[in-house]
């Protein structure tokens, strides 16, 4: 849509936040009615706005043209942002001067609220990291269990291959290729499924903008894949010392 001009004096107009408009099924040109201190105010939807709520800047789902509230009692809200973080004494001086020169104006410091939000986000991030650590530990245990369950099969395969004349370097290359393929397949599947689930969650709440950081996610997952390959080769190296005669009697 379009924003109204500065000297607009026609029918009341309203600009709606795009996600809010989508949730209630609004379209450009629809009529929206709200109650302002008991007074009904009708306005036509003139535009949609995309708001970055993560910035914590003051904003609203509905922004009306000034003439929409003609004759309706209302207040004005002004925000003051400093270019650099001031000290508490300076902020207190500003609040005193505003109260002295404009007694009807109330001032509210939002720094404490932002600090509270930052502390809550820090605790949330810590909880997410703790949950991620538990998931990693569980994945490591599952990987170790899968390796242990297939160890006997690998021993038999290695005994047969060594009996047929396979040398130790050849066996290491074979298992290295196997571990690489398994690790890469697991990494790609995990990254893609994780990104998809993250997109669904973020799109559901519609607070943040989702970005497909596929390269960064794969780069972060490669050390895990390398660790899995290294652990597999360590276990395989121990199996290479197995004497074929000890198992040929059981075959």
PDB file of C-alpha atoms in Angstrom:
ATOM      1  CA  UNK A   1       0.000   0.000   0.000  1.00  0.00           C
ATOM      2  CA  UNK A   2       0.904   3.635   0.415  1.00  0.00           C
ATOM      3  CA  UNK A   3       1.582   5.934   3.335  1.00  0.00           C
ATOM      4  CA  UNK A   4      -0.606   9.034   3.630  1.00  0.00           C
ATOM      5  CA  UNK A   5       0.928  12.449   2.942  1.00  0.00           C
ATOM      6  CA  UNK A   6       1.857  14.818   5.781  1.00  0.00           C
ATOM      7  CA  UNK A   7      -1.118  17.123   5.100  1.00  0.00           C
ATOM      8  CA  UNK A   8      -3.645  14.299   4.627  1.00  0.00           C
ATOM      9  CA  UNK A   9      -7.229  15.235   5.570  1.00  0.00           C
ATOM     10  CA  UNK A  10      -9.397  12.603   3.890  1.00  0.00           C
ATOM     11  CA  UNK A  11     -11.034   9.516   5.353  1.00  0.00           C
ATOM     12  CA  UNK A  12      -9.240   7.948   8.341  1.00  0.00           C
ATOM     13  CA  UNK A  13      -6.512   5.516   7.292  1.00  0.00           C
ATOM     14  CA  UNK A  14      -4.552   2.868   9.170  1.00  0.00           C
ATOM     15  CA  UNK A  15      -1.274   1.047   8.543  1.00  0.00           C
ATOM     16  CA  UNK A  16      -1.233  -2.533   9.873  1.00  0.00           C
ATOM     17  CA  UNK A  17       1.722  -4.721  10.823  1.00  0.00           C
ATOM     18  CA  UNK A  18       1.902  -7.401   8.109  1.00  0.00           C
ATOM     19  CA  UNK A  19       1.887 -10.499  10.331  1.00  0.00           C
ATOM     20  CA  UNK A  20      -1.001  -9.139  12.404  1.00  0.00           C
ATOM     21  CA  UNK A  21      -2.912  -8.373   9.195  1.00  0.00           C
ATOM     22  CA  UNK A  22      -2.259 -11.871   7.866  1.00  0.00           C
ATOM     23  CA  UNK A  23      -3.440 -13.484  11.108  1.00  0.00           C
ATOM     24  CA  UNK A  24      -6.812 -11.712  11.088  1.00  0.00           C
ATOM     25  CA  UNK A  25      -7.255 -11.862   7.296  1.00  0.00           C
ATOM     26  CA  UNK A  26      -6.972  -8.171   6.415  1.00  0.00           C
ATOM     27  CA  UNK A  27      -6.336  -6.872   2.908  1.00  0.00           C
ATOM     28  CA  UNK A  28      -5.509  -3.438   1.525  1.00  0.00           C
ATOM     29  CA  UNK A  29      -8.733  -1.433   1.322  1.00  0.00           C
ATOM     30  CA  UNK A  30     -10.573  -3.251   4.135  1.00  0.00           C
ATOM     31  CA  UNK A  31     -12.278  -1.250   6.860  1.00  0.00           C
ATOM     32  CA  UNK A  32     -11.109  -1.675  10.445  1.00  0.00           C
ATOM     33  CA  UNK A  33     -13.010  -0.414  13.518  1.00  0.00           C
ATOM     34  CA  UNK A  34     -11.470   0.012  16.967  1.00  0.00           C
ATOM     35  CA  UNK A  35     -12.737   1.353  20.274  1.00  0.00           C
ATOM     36  CA  UNK A  36     -10.751   4.284  21.695  1.00  0.00           C
ATOM     37  CA  UNK A  37     -11.949   5.091  25.239  1.00  0.00           C
ATOM     38  CA  UNK A  38     -15.408   3.930  24.248  1.00  0.00           C
ATOM     39  CA  UNK A  39     -15.464   5.911  21.001  1.00  0.00           C
ATOM     40  CA  UNK A  40     -15.660   3.802  17.800  1.00  0.00           C
ATOM     41  CA  UNK A  41     -13.101   4.786  15.169  1.00  0.00           C
ATOM     42  CA  UNK A  42     -13.334   3.396  11.631  1.00  0.00           C
ATOM     43  CA  UNK A  43     -10.395   3.528   9.253  1.00  0.00           C
ATOM     44  CA  UNK A  44      -9.492   2.048   5.879  1.00  0.00           C
ATOM     45  CA  UNK A  45      -6.400  -0.157   5.641  1.00  0.00           C
ATOM     46  CA  UNK A  46      -3.964   1.867   3.521  1.00  0.00           C
ATOM     47  CA  UNK A  47      -0.743  -0.134   3.907  1.00  0.00           C
ATOM     48  CA  UNK A  48       1.042  -2.999   5.605  1.00  0.00           C
ATOM     49  CA  UNK A  49       4.284  -2.538   7.568  1.00  0.00           C
ATOM     50  CA  UNK A  50       7.103  -4.924   8.368  1.00  0.00           C
ATOM     51  CA  UNK A  51       8.256  -4.370  11.960  1.00  0.00           C
ATOM     52  CA  UNK A  52      11.498  -5.676  13.422  1.00  0.00           C
ATOM     53  CA  UNK A  53      10.207  -6.531  16.886  1.00  0.00           C
ATOM     54  CA  UNK A  54      13.589  -8.019  17.826  1.00  0.00           C
ATOM     55  CA  UNK A  55      15.066  -4.507  17.880  1.00  0.00           C
ATOM     56  CA  UNK A  56      12.922  -3.742  20.977  1.00  0.00           C
ATOM     57  CA  UNK A  57      12.130  -0.307  19.527  1.00  0.00           C
ATOM     58  CA  UNK A  58       8.708   1.095  20.389  1.00  0.00           C
ATOM     59  CA  UNK A  59       6.189   0.267  17.678  1.00  0.00           C
ATOM     60  CA  UNK A  60       2.542  -0.702  17.275  1.00  0.00           C
ATOM     61  CA  UNK A  61       0.439  -3.145  15.303  1.00  0.00           C
ATOM     62  CA  UNK A  62      -1.848  -0.305  14.156  1.00  0.00           C
ATOM     63  CA  UNK A  63      -0.725   3.189  13.135  1.00  0.00           C
ATOM     64  CA  UNK A  64      -3.557   5.591  12.239  1.00  0.00           C
ATOM     65  CA  UNK A  65      -3.459   8.770  10.223  1.00  0.00           C
ATOM     66  CA  UNK A  66      -3.573  11.818  12.539  1.00  0.00           C
ATOM     67  CA  UNK A  67      -7.058  12.883  11.455  1.00  0.00           C
ATOM     68  CA  UNK A  68      -8.478   9.519  12.591  1.00  0.00           C
ATOM     69  CA  UNK A  69      -8.450  10.720  16.227  1.00  0.00           C
ATOM     70  CA  UNK A  70      -9.819  14.201  15.683  1.00  0.00           C
ATOM     71  CA  UNK A  71     -11.936  15.034  18.722  1.00  0.00           C
ATOM     72  CA  UNK A  72     -10.804  11.941  20.629  1.00  0.00           C
ATOM     73  CA  UNK A  73      -8.800  12.330  23.830  1.00  0.00           C
ATOM     74  CA  UNK A  74      -5.340  10.878  23.368  1.00  0.00           C
ATOM     75  CA  UNK A  75      -1.735  11.180  24.487  1.00  0.00           C
ATOM     76  CA  UNK A  76       1.496  11.432  22.557  1.00  0.00           C
ATOM     77  CA  UNK A  77       4.496   9.172  23.033  1.00  0.00           C
ATOM     78  CA  UNK A  78       8.049  10.342  22.380  1.00  0.00           C
ATOM     79  CA  UNK A  79      11.220   8.275  22.700  1.00  0.00           C
ATOM     80  CA  UNK A  80      14.650   9.667  23.542  1.00  0.00           C
ATOM     81  CA  UNK A  81      17.730   7.671  22.548  1.00  0.00           C
ATOM     82  CA  UNK A  82      21.276   8.698  23.422  1.00  0.00           C
ATOM     83  CA  UNK A  83      24.097   8.125  20.908  1.00  0.00           C
ATOM     84  CA  UNK A  84      26.158   6.497  23.663  1.00  0.00           C
ATOM     85  CA  UNK A  85      25.250   4.942  26.990  1.00  0.00           C
ATOM     86  CA  UNK A  86      24.969   7.802  29.548  1.00  0.00           C
ATOM     87  CA  UNK A  87      25.548   7.450  33.246  1.00  0.00           C
ATOM     88  CA  UNK A  88      22.707   7.309  35.760  1.00  0.00           C
ATOM     89  CA  UNK A  89      23.332  10.856  37.013  1.00  0.00           C
ATOM     90  CA  UNK A  90      22.868  12.308  33.527  1.00  0.00           C
ATOM     91  CA  UNK A  91      19.643  10.341  32.970  1.00  0.00           C
ATOM     92  CA  UNK A  92      18.317  11.492  36.347  1.00  0.00           C
ATOM     93  CA  UNK A  93      19.131  15.109  35.419  1.00  0.00           C
ATOM     94  CA  UNK A  94      17.212  14.771  32.145  1.00  0.00           C
ATOM     95  CA  UNK A  95      14.181  13.343  33.993  1.00  0.00           C
ATOM     96  CA  UNK A  96      14.263  16.213  36.529  1.00  0.00           C
ATOM     97  CA  UNK A  97      14.480  18.889  33.837  1.00  0.00           C
ATOM     98  CA  UNK A  98      11.590  17.346  31.874  1.00  0.00           C
ATOM     99  CA  UNK A  99       9.439  17.227  35.019  1.00  0.00           C
ATOM    100  CA  UNK A 100      10.398  20.832  35.892  1.00  0.00           C
ATOM    101  CA  UNK A 101       9.668  22.363  32.487  1.00  0.00           C
ATOM    102  CA  UNK A 102       6.757  20.080  31.515  1.00  0.00           C
ATOM    103  CA  UNK A 103       4.900  19.026  34.681  1.00  0.00           C
ATOM    104  CA  UNK A 104       2.223  17.151  32.701  1.00  0.00           C
ATOM    105  CA  UNK A 105       4.794  14.980  30.936  1.00  0.00           C
ATOM    106  CA  UNK A 106       5.778  11.690  32.522  1.00  0.00           C
ATOM    107  CA  UNK A 107       9.142  10.100  31.764  1.00  0.00           C
ATOM    108  CA  UNK A 108       9.899   6.396  32.057  1.00  0.00           C
ATOM    109  CA  UNK A 109      13.375   4.867  31.870  1.00  0.00           C
ATOM    110  CA  UNK A 110      13.340   1.670  29.837  1.00  0.00           C
ATOM    111  CA  UNK A 111      16.970   0.778  30.495  1.00  0.00           C
ATOM    112  CA  UNK A 112      16.038  -1.428  33.445  1.00  0.00           C
ATOM    113  CA  UNK A 113      13.431  -3.206  31.331  1.00  0.00           C
ATOM    114  CA  UNK A 114      15.987  -3.816  28.568  1.00  0.00           C
ATOM    115  CA  UNK A 115      18.488  -5.109  31.112  1.00  0.00           C
ATOM    116  CA  UNK A 116      15.823  -7.500  32.420  1.00  0.00           C
ATOM    117  CA  UNK A 117      15.107  -8.693  28.870  1.00  0.00           C
ATOM    118  CA  UNK A 118      18.820  -9.192  28.198  1.00  0.00           C
ATOM    119  CA  UNK A 119      19.184 -11.200  31.415  1.00  0.00           C
ATOM    120  CA  UNK A 120      16.190 -13.360  30.484  1.00  0.00           C
ATOM    121  CA  UNK A 121      17.628 -13.946  26.997  1.00  0.00           C
ATOM    122  CA  UNK A 122      21.000 -14.885  28.498  1.00  0.00           C
ATOM    123  CA  UNK A 123      19.307 -17.461  30.729  1.00  0.00           C
ATOM    124  CA  UNK A 124      17.318 -18.757  27.749  1.00  0.00           C
ATOM    125  CA  UNK A 125      20.494 -19.147  25.691  1.00  0.00           C
ATOM    126  CA  UNK A 126      22.131 -20.965  28.610  1.00  0.00           C
ATOM    127  CA  UNK A 127      19.154 -23.325  28.828  1.00  0.00           C
ATOM    128  CA  UNK A 128      19.314 -23.961  25.073  1.00  0.00           C
ATOM    129  CA  UNK A 129      23.018 -24.735  25.309  1.00  0.00           C
ATOM    130  CA  UNK A 130      22.394 -27.093  28.223  1.00  0.00           C
ATOM    131  CA  UNK A 131      19.671 -28.874  26.261  1.00  0.00           C
ATOM    132  CA  UNK A 132      21.966 -29.051  23.240  1.00  0.00           C
ATOM    133  CA  UNK A 133      24.699 -30.577  25.400  1.00  0.00           C
ATOM    134  CA  UNK A 134      22.284 -33.253  26.595  1.00  0.00           C
ATOM    135  CA  UNK A 135      21.332 -33.996  22.987  1.00  0.00           C
ATOM    136  CA  UNK A 136      24.996 -34.237  22.000  1.00  0.00           C
ATOM    137  CA  UNK A 137      25.700 -36.589  24.908  1.00  0.00           C
ATOM    138  CA  UNK A 138      22.724 -38.744  23.948  1.00  0.00           C
ATOM    139  CA  UNK A 139      23.906 -38.807  20.340  1.00  0.00           C
ATOM    140  CA  UNK A 140      27.383 -39.823  21.446  1.00  0.00           C
ATOM    141  CA  UNK A 141      25.966 -42.673  23.532  1.00  0.00           C
ATOM    142  CA  UNK A 142      23.802 -43.822  20.618  1.00  0.00           C
ATOM    143  CA  UNK A 143      26.826 -43.701  18.302  1.00  0.00           C
ATOM    144  CA  UNK A 144      28.902 -45.659  20.785  1.00  0.00           C
ATOM    145  CA  UNK A 145      26.124 -48.241  21.163  1.00  0.00           C
ATOM    146  CA  UNK A 146      25.770 -48.609  17.408  1.00  0.00           C
ATOM    147  CA  UNK A 147      29.520 -49.098  17.052  1.00  0.00           C
ATOM    148  CA  UNK A 148      29.608 -51.645  19.867  1.00  0.00           C
ATOM    149  CA  UNK A 149      26.673 -53.599  18.419  1.00  0.00           C
ATOM    150  CA  UNK A 150      28.429 -53.849  15.045  1.00  0.00           C
ATOM    151  CA  UNK A 151      31.856 -54.613  16.447  1.00  0.00           C
ATOM    152  CA  UNK A 152      31.492 -58.394  16.269  1.00  0.00           C
ATOM    153  CA  UNK A 153      30.356 -58.174  12.650  1.00  0.00           C
ATOM    154  CA  UNK A 154      33.315 -55.961  11.817  1.00  0.00           C
ATOM    155  CA  UNK A 155      35.697 -58.387  13.472  1.00  0.00           C
ATOM    156  CA  UNK A 156      34.391 -61.242  11.319  1.00  0.00           C
ATOM    157  CA  UNK A 157      34.605 -59.110   8.165  1.00  0.00           C
ATOM    158  CA  UNK A 158      38.165 -58.094   9.014  1.00  0.00           C
ATOM    159  CA  UNK A 159      39.202 -61.679   9.736  1.00  0.00           C
ATOM    160  CA  UNK A 160      37.836 -62.844   6.372  1.00  0.00           C
ATOM    161  CA  UNK A 161      39.497 -59.969   4.498  1.00  0.00           C
ATOM    162  CA  UNK A 162      42.843 -60.531   6.232  1.00  0.00           C
ATOM    163  CA  UNK A 163      42.607 -64.259   5.468  1.00  0.00           C
ATOM    164  CA  UNK A 164      42.040 -63.406   1.790  1.00  0.00           C
ATOM    165  CA  UNK A 165      45.202 -61.301   1.822  1.00  0.00           C
ATOM    166  CA  UNK A 166      43.966 -57.777   2.550  1.00  0.00           C
ATOM    167  CA  UNK A 167      46.712 -55.620   4.029  1.00  0.00           C
ATOM    168  CA  UNK A 168      46.273 -53.220   6.943  1.00  0.00           C
ATOM    169  CA  UNK A 169      46.508 -50.018   4.793  1.00  0.00           C
ATOM    170  CA  UNK A 170      43.825 -51.364   2.457  1.00  0.00           C
ATOM    171  CA  UNK A 171      41.510 -52.151   5.367  1.00  0.00           C
ATOM    172  CA  UNK A 172      42.026 -48.692   6.849  1.00  0.00           C
ATOM    173  CA  UNK A 173      41.131 -47.078   3.507  1.00  0.00           C
ATOM    174  CA  UNK A 174      37.994 -49.198   3.235  1.00  0.00           C
ATOM    175  CA  UNK A 175      36.730 -48.312   6.686  1.00  0.00           C
ATOM    176  CA  UNK A 176      37.775 -44.670   6.248  1.00  0.00           C
ATOM    177  CA  UNK A 177      35.594 -44.465   3.147  1.00  0.00           C
ATOM    178  CA  UNK A 178      32.725 -46.116   5.022  1.00  0.00           C
ATOM    179  CA  UNK A 179      32.968 -43.738   7.998  1.00  0.00           C
ATOM    180  CA  UNK A 180      33.241 -40.721   5.710  1.00  0.00           C
ATOM    181  CA  UNK A 181      30.102 -41.644   3.785  1.00  0.00           C
ATOM    182  CA  UNK A 182      28.145 -42.351   6.964  1.00  0.00           C
ATOM    183  CA  UNK A 183      29.315 -39.148   8.657  1.00  0.00           C
ATOM    184  CA  UNK A 184      28.619 -36.945   5.640  1.00  0.00           C
ATOM    185  CA  UNK A 185      25.166 -38.439   5.118  1.00  0.00           C
ATOM    186  CA  UNK A 186      24.328 -37.993   8.803  1.00  0.00           C
ATOM    187  CA  UNK A 187      25.674 -34.418   8.800  1.00  0.00           C
ATOM    188  CA  UNK A 188      23.698 -33.339   5.747  1.00  0.00           C
ATOM    189  CA  UNK A 189      20.496 -34.938   7.027  1.00  0.00           C
ATOM    190  CA  UNK A 190      20.902 -33.425  10.507  1.00  0.00           C
ATOM    191  CA  UNK A 191      21.641 -29.922   9.195  1.00  0.00           C
ATOM    192  CA  UNK A 192      18.771 -29.897   6.717  1.00  0.00           C
ATOM    193  CA  UNK A 193      16.254 -31.305   9.198  1.00  0.00           C
ATOM    194  CA  UNK A 194      17.446 -28.877  11.899  1.00  0.00           C
ATOM    195  CA  UNK A 195      17.129 -25.878   9.573  1.00  0.00           C
ATOM    196  CA  UNK A 196      13.678 -26.998   8.473  1.00  0.00           C
ATOM    197  CA  UNK A 197      12.439 -27.397  12.058  1.00  0.00           C
ATOM    198  CA  UNK A 198      13.953 -24.017  12.998  1.00  0.00           C
ATOM    199  CA  UNK A 199      12.203 -22.359  10.065  1.00  0.00           C
ATOM    200  CA  UNK A 200       8.862 -23.874  11.034  1.00  0.00           C
ATOM    201  CA  UNK A 201       9.219 -22.684  14.652  1.00  0.00           C
ATOM    202  CA  UNK A 202      10.369 -19.162  13.756  1.00  0.00           C
ATOM    203  CA  UNK A 203       7.722 -18.782  11.052  1.00  0.00           C
ATOM    204  CA  UNK A 204       5.108 -19.953  13.531  1.00  0.00           C
ATOM    205  CA  UNK A 205       5.924 -17.232  16.072  1.00  0.00           C
ATOM    206  CA  UNK A 206       6.670 -14.666  13.318  1.00  0.00           C
ATOM    207  CA  UNK A 207       8.915 -12.588  15.532  1.00  0.00           C
ATOM    208  CA  UNK A 208      12.287 -13.028  13.832  1.00  0.00           C
ATOM    209  CA  UNK A 209      13.252 -13.292  10.192  1.00  0.00           C
ATOM    210  CA  UNK A 210      14.586 -16.718   9.254  1.00  0.00           C
ATOM    211  CA  UNK A 211      17.726 -17.009   7.129  1.00  0.00           C
ATOM    212  CA  UNK A 212      18.978 -20.153   5.439  1.00  0.00           C
ATOM    213  CA  UNK A 213      22.569 -20.211   6.756  1.00  0.00           C
ATOM    214  CA  UNK A 214      23.281 -23.571   5.176  1.00  0.00           C
ATOM    215  CA  UNK A 215      27.003 -22.943   4.727  1.00  0.00           C
ATOM    216  CA  UNK A 216      27.524 -21.858   8.335  1.00  0.00           C
ATOM    217  CA  UNK A 217      25.499 -24.817   9.626  1.00  0.00           C
ATOM    218  CA  UNK A 218      27.517 -27.289   7.573  1.00  0.00           C
ATOM    219  CA  UNK A 219      30.764 -25.646   8.674  1.00  0.00           C
ATOM    220  CA  UNK A 220      29.696 -26.015  12.311  1.00  0.00           C
ATOM    221  CA  UNK A 221      28.737 -29.671  11.797  1.00  0.00           C
ATOM    222  CA  UNK A 222      31.958 -30.706  10.050  1.00  0.00           C
ATOM    223  CA  UNK A 223      33.988 -30.973  13.314  1.00  0.00           C
ATOM    224  CA  UNK A 224      31.366 -33.382  14.646  1.00  0.00           C
ATOM    225  CA  UNK A 225      31.623 -35.465  11.484  1.00  0.00           C
ATOM    226  CA  UNK A 226      35.419 -35.430  11.718  1.00  0.00           C
ATOM    227  CA  UNK A 227      35.231 -36.534  15.365  1.00  0.00           C
ATOM    228  CA  UNK A 228      32.935 -39.425  14.428  1.00  0.00           C
ATOM    229  CA  UNK A 229      35.347 -40.535  11.702  1.00  0.00           C
ATOM    230  CA  UNK A 230      38.293 -40.286  14.096  1.00  0.00           C
ATOM    231  CA  UNK A 231      36.534 -42.351  16.769  1.00  0.00           C
ATOM    232  CA  UNK A 232      35.603 -44.970  14.204  1.00  0.00           C
ATOM    233  CA  UNK A 233      39.185 -45.235  12.947  1.00  0.00           C
ATOM    234  CA  UNK A 234      40.496 -45.509  16.498  1.00  0.00           C
ATOM    235  CA  UNK A 235      38.181 -48.436  17.138  1.00  0.00           C
ATOM    236  CA  UNK A 236      39.074 -49.991  13.796  1.00  0.00           C
ATOM    237  CA  UNK A 237      42.792 -49.670  14.502  1.00  0.00           C
ATOM    238  CA  UNK A 238      42.302 -51.676  17.688  1.00  0.00           C
ATOM    239  CA  UNK A 239      40.447 -54.351  15.705  1.00  0.00           C
ATOM    240  CA  UNK A 240      43.285 -54.611  13.197  1.00  0.00           C
ATOM    241  CA  UNK A 241      45.397 -56.275  15.878  1.00  0.00           C
ATOM    242  CA  UNK A 242      42.915 -59.151  16.066  1.00  0.00           C
ATOM    243  CA  UNK A 243      44.437 -62.553  15.251  1.00  0.00           C
ATOM    244  CA  UNK A 244      42.446 -64.334  12.522  1.00  0.00           C
ATOM    245  CA  UNK A 245      43.145 -67.753  14.022  1.00  0.00           C
ATOM    246  CA  UNK A 246      41.126 -66.916  17.118  1.00  0.00           C
ATOM    247  CA  UNK A 247      37.946 -66.454  15.075  1.00  0.00           C
ATOM    248  CA  UNK A 248      38.399 -68.808  12.152  1.00  0.00           C
ATOM    249  CA  UNK A 249      37.501 -71.738  14.385  1.00  0.00           C
ATOM    250  CA  UNK A 250      34.061 -70.174  15.000  1.00  0.00           C
ATOM    251  CA  UNK A 251      33.272 -69.528  11.338  1.00  0.00           C
TER     252      UNK A 251
END
